[in-house]
mmCIF file of C-alpha atoms in Angstrom:
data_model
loop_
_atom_site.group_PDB
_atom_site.id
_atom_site.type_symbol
_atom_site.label_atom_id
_atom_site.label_comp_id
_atom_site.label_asym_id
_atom_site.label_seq_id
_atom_site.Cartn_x
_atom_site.Cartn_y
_atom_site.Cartn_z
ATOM 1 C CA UNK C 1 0.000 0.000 0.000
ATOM 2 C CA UNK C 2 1.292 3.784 -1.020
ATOM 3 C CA UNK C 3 1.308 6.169 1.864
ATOM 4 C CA UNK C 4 -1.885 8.340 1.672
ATOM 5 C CA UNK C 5 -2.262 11.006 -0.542
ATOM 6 C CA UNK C 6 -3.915 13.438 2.456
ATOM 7 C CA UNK C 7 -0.804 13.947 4.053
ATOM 8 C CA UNK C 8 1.182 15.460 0.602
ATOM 9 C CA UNK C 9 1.237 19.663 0.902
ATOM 10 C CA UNK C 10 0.398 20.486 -2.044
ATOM 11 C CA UNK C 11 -0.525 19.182 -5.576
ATOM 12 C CA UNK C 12 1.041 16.015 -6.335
ATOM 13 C CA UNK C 13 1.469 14.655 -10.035
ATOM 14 C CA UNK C 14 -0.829 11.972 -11.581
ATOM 15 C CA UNK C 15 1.852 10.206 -12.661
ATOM 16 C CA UNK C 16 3.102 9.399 -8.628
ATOM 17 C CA UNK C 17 0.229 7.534 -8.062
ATOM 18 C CA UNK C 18 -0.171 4.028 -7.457
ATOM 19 C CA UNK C 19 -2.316 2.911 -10.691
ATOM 20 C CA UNK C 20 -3.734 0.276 -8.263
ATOM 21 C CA UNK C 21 -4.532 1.300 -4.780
ATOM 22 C CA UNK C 22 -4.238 5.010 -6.324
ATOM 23 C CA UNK C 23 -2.225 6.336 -3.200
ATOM 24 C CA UNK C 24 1.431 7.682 -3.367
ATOM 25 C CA UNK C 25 3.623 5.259 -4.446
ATOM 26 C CA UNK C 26 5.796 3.474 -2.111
ATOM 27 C CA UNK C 27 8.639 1.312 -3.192
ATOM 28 C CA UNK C 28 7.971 1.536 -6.560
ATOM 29 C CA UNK C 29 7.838 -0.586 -9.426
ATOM 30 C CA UNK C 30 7.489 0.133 -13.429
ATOM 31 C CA UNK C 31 6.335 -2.541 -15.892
ATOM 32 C CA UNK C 32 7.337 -2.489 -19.329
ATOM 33 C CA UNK C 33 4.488 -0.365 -20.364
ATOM 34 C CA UNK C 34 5.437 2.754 -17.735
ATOM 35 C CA UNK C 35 2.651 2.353 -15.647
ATOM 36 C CA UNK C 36 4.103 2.702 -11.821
ATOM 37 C CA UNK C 37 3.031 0.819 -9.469
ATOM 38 C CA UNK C 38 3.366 -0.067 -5.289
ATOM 39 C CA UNK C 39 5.667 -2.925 -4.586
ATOM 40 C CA UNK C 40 3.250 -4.302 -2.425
ATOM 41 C CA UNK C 41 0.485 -3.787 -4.586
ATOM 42 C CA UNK C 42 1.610 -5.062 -7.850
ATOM 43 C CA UNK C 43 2.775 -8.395 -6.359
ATOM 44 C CA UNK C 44 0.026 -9.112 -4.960
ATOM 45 C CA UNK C 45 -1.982 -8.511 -8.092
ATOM 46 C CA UNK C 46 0.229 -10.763 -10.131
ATOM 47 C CA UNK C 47 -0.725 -13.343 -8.027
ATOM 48 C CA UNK C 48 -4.376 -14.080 -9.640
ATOM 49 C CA UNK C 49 -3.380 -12.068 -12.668
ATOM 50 C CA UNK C 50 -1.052 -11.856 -15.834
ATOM 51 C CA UNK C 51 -1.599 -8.370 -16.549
ATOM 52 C CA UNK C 52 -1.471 -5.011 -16.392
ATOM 53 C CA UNK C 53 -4.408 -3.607 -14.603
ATOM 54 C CA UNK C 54 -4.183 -0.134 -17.113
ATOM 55 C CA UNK C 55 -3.948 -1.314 -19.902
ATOM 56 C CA UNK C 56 -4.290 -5.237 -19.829
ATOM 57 C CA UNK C 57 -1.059 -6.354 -21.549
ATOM 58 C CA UNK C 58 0.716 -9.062 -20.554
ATOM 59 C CA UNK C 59 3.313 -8.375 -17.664
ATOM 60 C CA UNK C 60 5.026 -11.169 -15.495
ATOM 61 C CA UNK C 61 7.376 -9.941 -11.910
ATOM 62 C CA UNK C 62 10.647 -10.733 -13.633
ATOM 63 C CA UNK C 63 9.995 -7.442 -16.572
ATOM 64 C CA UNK C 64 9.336 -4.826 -13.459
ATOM 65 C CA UNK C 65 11.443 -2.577 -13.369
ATOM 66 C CA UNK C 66 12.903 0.471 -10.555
ATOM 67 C CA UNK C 67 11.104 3.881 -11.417
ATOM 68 C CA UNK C 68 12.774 6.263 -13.810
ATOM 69 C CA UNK C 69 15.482 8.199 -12.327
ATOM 70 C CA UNK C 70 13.563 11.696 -13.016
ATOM 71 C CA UNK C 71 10.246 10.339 -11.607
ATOM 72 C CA UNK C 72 12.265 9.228 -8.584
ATOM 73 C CA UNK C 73 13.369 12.327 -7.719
ATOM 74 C CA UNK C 74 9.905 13.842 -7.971
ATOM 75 C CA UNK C 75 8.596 11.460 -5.969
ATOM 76 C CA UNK C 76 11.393 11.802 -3.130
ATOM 77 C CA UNK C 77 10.969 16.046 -3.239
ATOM 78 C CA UNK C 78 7.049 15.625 -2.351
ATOM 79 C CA UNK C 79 6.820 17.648 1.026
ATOM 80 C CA UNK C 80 3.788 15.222 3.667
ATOM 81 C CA UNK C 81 2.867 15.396 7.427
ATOM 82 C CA UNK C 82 4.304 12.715 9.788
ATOM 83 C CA UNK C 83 2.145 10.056 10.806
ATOM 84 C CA UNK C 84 1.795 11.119 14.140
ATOM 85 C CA UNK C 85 -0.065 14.796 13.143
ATOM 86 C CA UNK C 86 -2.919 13.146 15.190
ATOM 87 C CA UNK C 87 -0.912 12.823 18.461
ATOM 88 C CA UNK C 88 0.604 16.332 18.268
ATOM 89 C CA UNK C 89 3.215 16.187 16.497
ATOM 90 C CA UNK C 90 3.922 18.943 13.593
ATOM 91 C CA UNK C 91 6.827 17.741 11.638
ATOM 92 C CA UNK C 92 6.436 18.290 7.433
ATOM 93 C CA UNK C 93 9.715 16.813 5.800
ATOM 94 C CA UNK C 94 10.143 15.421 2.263
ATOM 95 C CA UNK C 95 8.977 11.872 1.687
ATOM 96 C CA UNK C 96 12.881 10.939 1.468
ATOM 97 C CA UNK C 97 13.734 11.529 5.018
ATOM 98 C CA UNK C 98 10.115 10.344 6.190
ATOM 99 C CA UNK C 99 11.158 7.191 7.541
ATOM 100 C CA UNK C 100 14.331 8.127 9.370
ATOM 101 C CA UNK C 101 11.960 10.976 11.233
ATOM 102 C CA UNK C 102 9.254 8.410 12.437
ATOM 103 C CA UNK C 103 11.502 6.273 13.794
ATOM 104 C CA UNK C 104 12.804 8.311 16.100
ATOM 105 C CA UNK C 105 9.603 10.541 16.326
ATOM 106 C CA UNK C 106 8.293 11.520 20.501
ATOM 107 C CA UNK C 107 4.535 11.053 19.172
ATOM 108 C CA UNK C 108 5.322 7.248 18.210
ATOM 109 C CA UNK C 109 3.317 5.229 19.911
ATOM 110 C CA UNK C 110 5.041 2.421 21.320
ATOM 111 C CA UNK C 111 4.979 -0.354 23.632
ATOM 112 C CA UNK C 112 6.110 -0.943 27.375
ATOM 113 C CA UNK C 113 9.435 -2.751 27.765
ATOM 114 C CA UNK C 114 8.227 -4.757 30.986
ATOM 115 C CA UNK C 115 7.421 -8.232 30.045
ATOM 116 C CA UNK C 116 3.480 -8.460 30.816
ATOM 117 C CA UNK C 117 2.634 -4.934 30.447
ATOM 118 C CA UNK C 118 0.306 -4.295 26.725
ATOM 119 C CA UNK C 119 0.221 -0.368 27.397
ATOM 120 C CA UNK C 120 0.784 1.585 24.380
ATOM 121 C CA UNK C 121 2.713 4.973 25.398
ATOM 122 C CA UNK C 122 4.306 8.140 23.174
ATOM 123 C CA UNK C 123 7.875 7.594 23.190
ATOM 124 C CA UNK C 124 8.630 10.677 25.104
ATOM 125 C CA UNK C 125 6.336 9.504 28.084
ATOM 126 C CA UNK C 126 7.793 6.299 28.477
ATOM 127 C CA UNK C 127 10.795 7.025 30.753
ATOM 128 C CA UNK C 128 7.867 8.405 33.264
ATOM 129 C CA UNK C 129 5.589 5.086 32.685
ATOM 130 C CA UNK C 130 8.349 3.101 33.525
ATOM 131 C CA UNK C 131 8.858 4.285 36.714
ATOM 132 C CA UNK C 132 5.372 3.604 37.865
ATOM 133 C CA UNK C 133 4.819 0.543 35.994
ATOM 134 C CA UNK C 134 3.162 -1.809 37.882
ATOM 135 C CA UNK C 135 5.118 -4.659 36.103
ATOM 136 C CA UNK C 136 8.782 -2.898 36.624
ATOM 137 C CA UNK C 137 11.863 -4.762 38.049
ATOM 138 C CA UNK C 138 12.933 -3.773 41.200
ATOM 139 C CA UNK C 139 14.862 -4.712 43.790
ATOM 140 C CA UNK C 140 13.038 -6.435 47.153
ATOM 141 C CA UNK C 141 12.856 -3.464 49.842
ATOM 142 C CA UNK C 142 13.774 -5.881 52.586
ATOM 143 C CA UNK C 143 17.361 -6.226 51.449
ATOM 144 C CA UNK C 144 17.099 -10.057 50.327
ATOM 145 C CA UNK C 145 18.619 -8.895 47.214
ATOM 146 C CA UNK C 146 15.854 -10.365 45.281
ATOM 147 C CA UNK C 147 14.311 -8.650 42.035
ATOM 148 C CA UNK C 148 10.601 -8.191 41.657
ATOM 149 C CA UNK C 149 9.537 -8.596 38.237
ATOM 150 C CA UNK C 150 5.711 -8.203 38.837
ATOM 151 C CA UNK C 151 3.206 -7.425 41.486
ATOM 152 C CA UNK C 152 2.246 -11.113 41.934
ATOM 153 C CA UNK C 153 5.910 -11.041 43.303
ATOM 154 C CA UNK C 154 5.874 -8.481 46.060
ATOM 155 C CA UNK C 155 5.115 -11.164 48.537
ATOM 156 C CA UNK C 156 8.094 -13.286 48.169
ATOM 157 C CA UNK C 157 9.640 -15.010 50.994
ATOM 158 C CA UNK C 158 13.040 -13.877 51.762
ATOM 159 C CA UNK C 159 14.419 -16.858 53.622
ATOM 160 C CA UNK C 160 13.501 -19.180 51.260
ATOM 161 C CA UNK C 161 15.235 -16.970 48.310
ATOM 162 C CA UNK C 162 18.446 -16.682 50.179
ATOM 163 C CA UNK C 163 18.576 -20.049 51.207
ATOM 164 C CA UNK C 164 18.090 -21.197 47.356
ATOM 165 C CA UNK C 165 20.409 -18.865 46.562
ATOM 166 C CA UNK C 166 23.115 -19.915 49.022
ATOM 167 C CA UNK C 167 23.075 -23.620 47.298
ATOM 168 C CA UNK C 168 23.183 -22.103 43.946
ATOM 169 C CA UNK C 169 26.674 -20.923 45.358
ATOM 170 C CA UNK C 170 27.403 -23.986 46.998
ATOM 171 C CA UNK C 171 27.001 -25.879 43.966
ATOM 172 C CA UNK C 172 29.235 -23.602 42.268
ATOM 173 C CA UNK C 173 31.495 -24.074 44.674
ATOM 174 C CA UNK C 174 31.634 -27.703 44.308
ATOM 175 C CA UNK C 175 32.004 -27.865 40.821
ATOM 176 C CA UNK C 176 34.890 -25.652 41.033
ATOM 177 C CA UNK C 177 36.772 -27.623 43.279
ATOM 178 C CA UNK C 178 36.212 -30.764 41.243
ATOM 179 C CA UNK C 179 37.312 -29.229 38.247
ATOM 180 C CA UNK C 180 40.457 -28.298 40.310
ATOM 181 C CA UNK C 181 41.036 -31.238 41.816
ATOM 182 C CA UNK C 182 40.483 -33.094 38.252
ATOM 183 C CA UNK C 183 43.190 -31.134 36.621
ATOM 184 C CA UNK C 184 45.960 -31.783 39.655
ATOM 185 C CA UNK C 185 45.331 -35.277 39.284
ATOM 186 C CA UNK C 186 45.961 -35.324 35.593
ATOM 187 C CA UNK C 187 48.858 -33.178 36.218
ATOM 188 C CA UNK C 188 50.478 -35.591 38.815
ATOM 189 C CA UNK C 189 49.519 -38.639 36.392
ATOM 190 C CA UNK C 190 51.189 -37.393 33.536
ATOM 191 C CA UNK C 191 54.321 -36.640 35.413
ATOM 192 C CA UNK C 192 53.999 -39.716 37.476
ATOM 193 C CA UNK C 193 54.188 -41.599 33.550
ATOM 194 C CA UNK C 194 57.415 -39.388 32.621
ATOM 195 C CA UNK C 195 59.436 -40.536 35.812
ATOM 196 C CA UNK C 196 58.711 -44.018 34.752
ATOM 197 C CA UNK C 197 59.504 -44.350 31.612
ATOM 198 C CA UNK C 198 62.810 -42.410 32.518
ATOM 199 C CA UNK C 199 63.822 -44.369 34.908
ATOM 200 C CA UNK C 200 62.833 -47.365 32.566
ATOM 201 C CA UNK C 201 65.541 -45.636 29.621
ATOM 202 C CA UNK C 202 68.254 -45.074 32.668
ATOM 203 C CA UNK C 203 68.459 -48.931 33.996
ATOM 204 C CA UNK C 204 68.419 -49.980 30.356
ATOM 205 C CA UNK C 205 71.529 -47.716 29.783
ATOM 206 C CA UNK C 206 72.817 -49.434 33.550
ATOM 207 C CA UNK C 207 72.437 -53.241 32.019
ATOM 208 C CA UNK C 208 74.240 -52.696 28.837
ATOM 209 C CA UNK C 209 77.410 -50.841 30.331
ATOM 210 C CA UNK C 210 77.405 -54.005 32.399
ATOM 211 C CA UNK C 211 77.134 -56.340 29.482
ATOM 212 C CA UNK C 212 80.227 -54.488 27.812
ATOM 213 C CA UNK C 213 83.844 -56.146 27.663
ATOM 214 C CA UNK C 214 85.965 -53.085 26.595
ATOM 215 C CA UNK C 215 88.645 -51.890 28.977
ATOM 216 C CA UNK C 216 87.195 -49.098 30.268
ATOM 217 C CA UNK C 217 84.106 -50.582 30.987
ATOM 218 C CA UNK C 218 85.219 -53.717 33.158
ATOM 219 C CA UNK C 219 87.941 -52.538 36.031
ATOM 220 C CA UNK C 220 91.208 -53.830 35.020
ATOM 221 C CA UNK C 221 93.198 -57.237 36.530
ATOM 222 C CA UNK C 222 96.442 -56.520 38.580
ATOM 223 C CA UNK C 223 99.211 -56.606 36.763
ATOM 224 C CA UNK C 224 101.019 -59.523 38.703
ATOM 225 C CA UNK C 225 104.354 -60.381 36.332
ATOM 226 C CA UNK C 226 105.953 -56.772 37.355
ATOM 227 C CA UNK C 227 105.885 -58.158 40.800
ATOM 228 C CA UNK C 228 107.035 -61.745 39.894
ATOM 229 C CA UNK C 229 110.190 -60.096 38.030
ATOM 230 C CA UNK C 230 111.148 -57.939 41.240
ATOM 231 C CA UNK C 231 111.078 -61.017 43.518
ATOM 232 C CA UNK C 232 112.970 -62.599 41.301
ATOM 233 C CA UNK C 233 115.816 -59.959 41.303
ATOM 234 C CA UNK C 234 115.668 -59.577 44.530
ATOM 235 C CA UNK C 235 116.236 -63.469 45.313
ATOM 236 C CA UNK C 236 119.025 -63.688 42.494
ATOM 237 C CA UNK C 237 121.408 -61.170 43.320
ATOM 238 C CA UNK C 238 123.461 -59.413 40.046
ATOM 239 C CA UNK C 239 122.156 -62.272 38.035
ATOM 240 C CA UNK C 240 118.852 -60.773 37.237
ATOM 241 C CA UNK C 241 119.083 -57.085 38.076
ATOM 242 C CA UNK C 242 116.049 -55.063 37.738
ATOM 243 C CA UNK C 243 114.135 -54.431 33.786
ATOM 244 C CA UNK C 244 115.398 -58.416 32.828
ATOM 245 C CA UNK C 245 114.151 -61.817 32.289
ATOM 246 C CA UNK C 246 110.981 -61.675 33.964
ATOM 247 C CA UNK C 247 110.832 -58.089 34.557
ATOM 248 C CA UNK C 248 111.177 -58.123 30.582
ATOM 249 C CA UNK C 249 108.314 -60.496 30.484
ATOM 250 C CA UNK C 250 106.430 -58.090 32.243
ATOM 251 C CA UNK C 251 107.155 -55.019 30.046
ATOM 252 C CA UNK C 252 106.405 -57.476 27.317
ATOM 253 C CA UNK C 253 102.704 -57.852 29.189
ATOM 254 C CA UNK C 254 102.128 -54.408 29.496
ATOM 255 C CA UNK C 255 102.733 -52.990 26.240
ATOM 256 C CA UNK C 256 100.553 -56.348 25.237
ATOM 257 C CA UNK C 257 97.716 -55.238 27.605
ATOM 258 C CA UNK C 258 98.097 -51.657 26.324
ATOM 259 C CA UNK C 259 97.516 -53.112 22.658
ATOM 260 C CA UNK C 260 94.805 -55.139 23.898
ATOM 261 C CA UNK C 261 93.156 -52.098 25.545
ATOM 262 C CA UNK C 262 93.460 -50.148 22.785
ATOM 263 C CA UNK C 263 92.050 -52.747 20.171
ATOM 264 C CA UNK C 264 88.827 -53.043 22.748
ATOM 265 C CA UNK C 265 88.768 -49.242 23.008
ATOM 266 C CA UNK C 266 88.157 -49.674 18.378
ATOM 267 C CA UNK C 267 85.651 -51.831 19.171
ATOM 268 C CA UNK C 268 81.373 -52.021 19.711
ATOM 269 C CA UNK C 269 81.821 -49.781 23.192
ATOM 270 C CA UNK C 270 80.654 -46.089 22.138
ATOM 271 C CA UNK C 271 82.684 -44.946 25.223
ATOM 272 C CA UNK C 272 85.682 -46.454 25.014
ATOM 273 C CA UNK C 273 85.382 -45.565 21.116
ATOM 274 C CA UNK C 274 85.423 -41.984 22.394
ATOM 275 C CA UNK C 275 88.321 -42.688 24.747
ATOM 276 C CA UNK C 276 90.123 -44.301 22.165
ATOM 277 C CA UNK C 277 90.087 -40.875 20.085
ATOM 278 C CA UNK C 278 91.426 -38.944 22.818
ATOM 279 C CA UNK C 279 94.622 -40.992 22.939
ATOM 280 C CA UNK C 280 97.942 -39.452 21.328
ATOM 281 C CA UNK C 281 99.945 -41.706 19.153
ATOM 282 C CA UNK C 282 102.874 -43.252 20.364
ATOM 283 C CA UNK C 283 105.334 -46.211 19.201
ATOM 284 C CA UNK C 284 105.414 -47.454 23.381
ATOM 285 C CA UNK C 285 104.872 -51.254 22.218
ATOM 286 C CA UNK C 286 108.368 -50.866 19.982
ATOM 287 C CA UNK C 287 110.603 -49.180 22.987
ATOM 288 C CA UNK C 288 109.486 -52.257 24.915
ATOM 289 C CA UNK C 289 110.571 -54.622 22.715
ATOM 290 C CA UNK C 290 114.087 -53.514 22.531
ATOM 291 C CA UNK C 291 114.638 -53.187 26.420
ATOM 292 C CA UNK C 292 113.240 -56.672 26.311
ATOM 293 C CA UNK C 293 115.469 -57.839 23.362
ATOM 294 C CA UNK C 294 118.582 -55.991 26.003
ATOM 295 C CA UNK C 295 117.408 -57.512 28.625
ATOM 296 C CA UNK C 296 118.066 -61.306 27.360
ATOM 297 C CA UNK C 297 121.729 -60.519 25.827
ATOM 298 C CA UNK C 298 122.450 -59.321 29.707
ATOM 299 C CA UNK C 299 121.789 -62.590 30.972
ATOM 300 C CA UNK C 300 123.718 -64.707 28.121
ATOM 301 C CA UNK C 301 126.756 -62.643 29.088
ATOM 302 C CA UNK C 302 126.405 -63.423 32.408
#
């Protein structure tokens, strides 16, 4: 429907009217033949009919058309009353600013906010029915804390409305600490599973340095032939000073042990691999050989 033509100030053009309800147009349409037409109205006419209602030739929604841009502007420039003239208020503006000034007109008539009250109030008395509403919120004037919503609520009891109150926060309370207690338990679980599992990777490392042969792994035998070749010196006088015969075979031993140490420090042992790296080179096992090779051309002498 087009907004009425009584409220327009002045003459207003043929041409703007609504060829169906005959009002002002409002959101308008144009069919192919340039008859205008209501949004509103037009649709609803295509609905039991398949023409134009001027002129009778066929029209279907899809060939409407917006207004021409000339007859828009006339249309927009048209000077009417607001819609609220009857409650007082006075306001003429131009039928393109309409809208935005009845939204926010004082005259409006519109409802109370409070949920149960159907009273129909001008917008700039409604802060002053609100106050005296008789289905306002307010607060319980015996301090409960309770709000009233409604008269049928003025009569509350106040003990029973703190006391369900107080287990609301109770059972907040008790979910909280569950929650709490929940998430220290998971915490303590999941570090409970990483101490295991390390200690589980340290005794592994434990059995296998045990299970390893190399030299620096297993603690090393005394070396009993230096001692055997001192005896002996001592028990034979100048005929086995000290560094032959035995003590030979013991330098012999060493420099054997120290080859046999240093082929199990080339071996499977990752630490005594290591250790073996560190080691400077040194021709130790030759030297020994010639004080041993000394050694026995002593004792033929003798």
């Amino acid at each position: 429907m087009g907004y009425d033509i009584d409220r327009f100030v002045g003459y207003v053009n043929e041409g703007l009217l609504c060829s169906i309800c005959r009002d002002v147009l409002e959101d308008p349409l144009q069919a192919p033949c340039e008859h205008a037409f209501c949004t509103a109205c037009i649709h609803g006419w295509l609905v039991h009919h398949s023409n134009c209602p001027e002129d009778r030739q066929m029209i279907d929604v899809s060939l409407l058309r917006p207004l021409y841009r000339y007859m828009k502007n006339d249309l927009n420039r048209l000077q009417l009353h607001c819609k609220n003239r009857e409650y007082g208020c006075e306001m003429v503006c131009s039928l393109e600013s309409i809208d935005r000034h009845e939204r926010e007109c004082e005259y409006s008539q519109i409802p109370c906010s409070n949920a149960g009250c159907t009273v129909q109030i001008e917008r700039r008395n409604l802060e002053g029915h609100l106050a005296v509403c008789e289905y306002r919120s307010r607060e319980c004037p015996n301090g409960c804390g309770y709000t009233i919503l409604g008269a049928e609520d003025t009569q509350h009891n106040c003990v029973a409305e703190l006391r369900t109150e107080l287990e609301l926060l109770r059972s907040e309370m008790i979910c909280r600490v569950e929650e709490a207690k929940h998430e220290m338990e998971s915490r303590l679980d999941s570090q409970r599973r990483h101490m295991v599992q390390k200690e589980s990777v340290l005794q592994n490392e434990i059995e296998e340095l045990k299970g390893c042969g190399c030299a620096w792994c297993v603690p090393a035998e005394p070396d009993v032939s230096a001692d055997v070749g001192r005896s002996l010196a001592d028990g034979g006088g100048e005929a086995a000073p000290p560094g032959a015969g035995a003590g030979g075979a013991g330098e012999a031993g060493a420099a054997g042990a120290a080859e046999g140490a240093a082929a199990g420090l080339s071996g499977s042992c990752p630490r005594g691999q290591q250790e073996a790296d560190t080691l400077p080179p040194s021709d130790a096992a030759g030297e020994r050989q010639a004080e041993a090779s000394g050694g026995d051309g002593h004792l033929r002498r003798i």
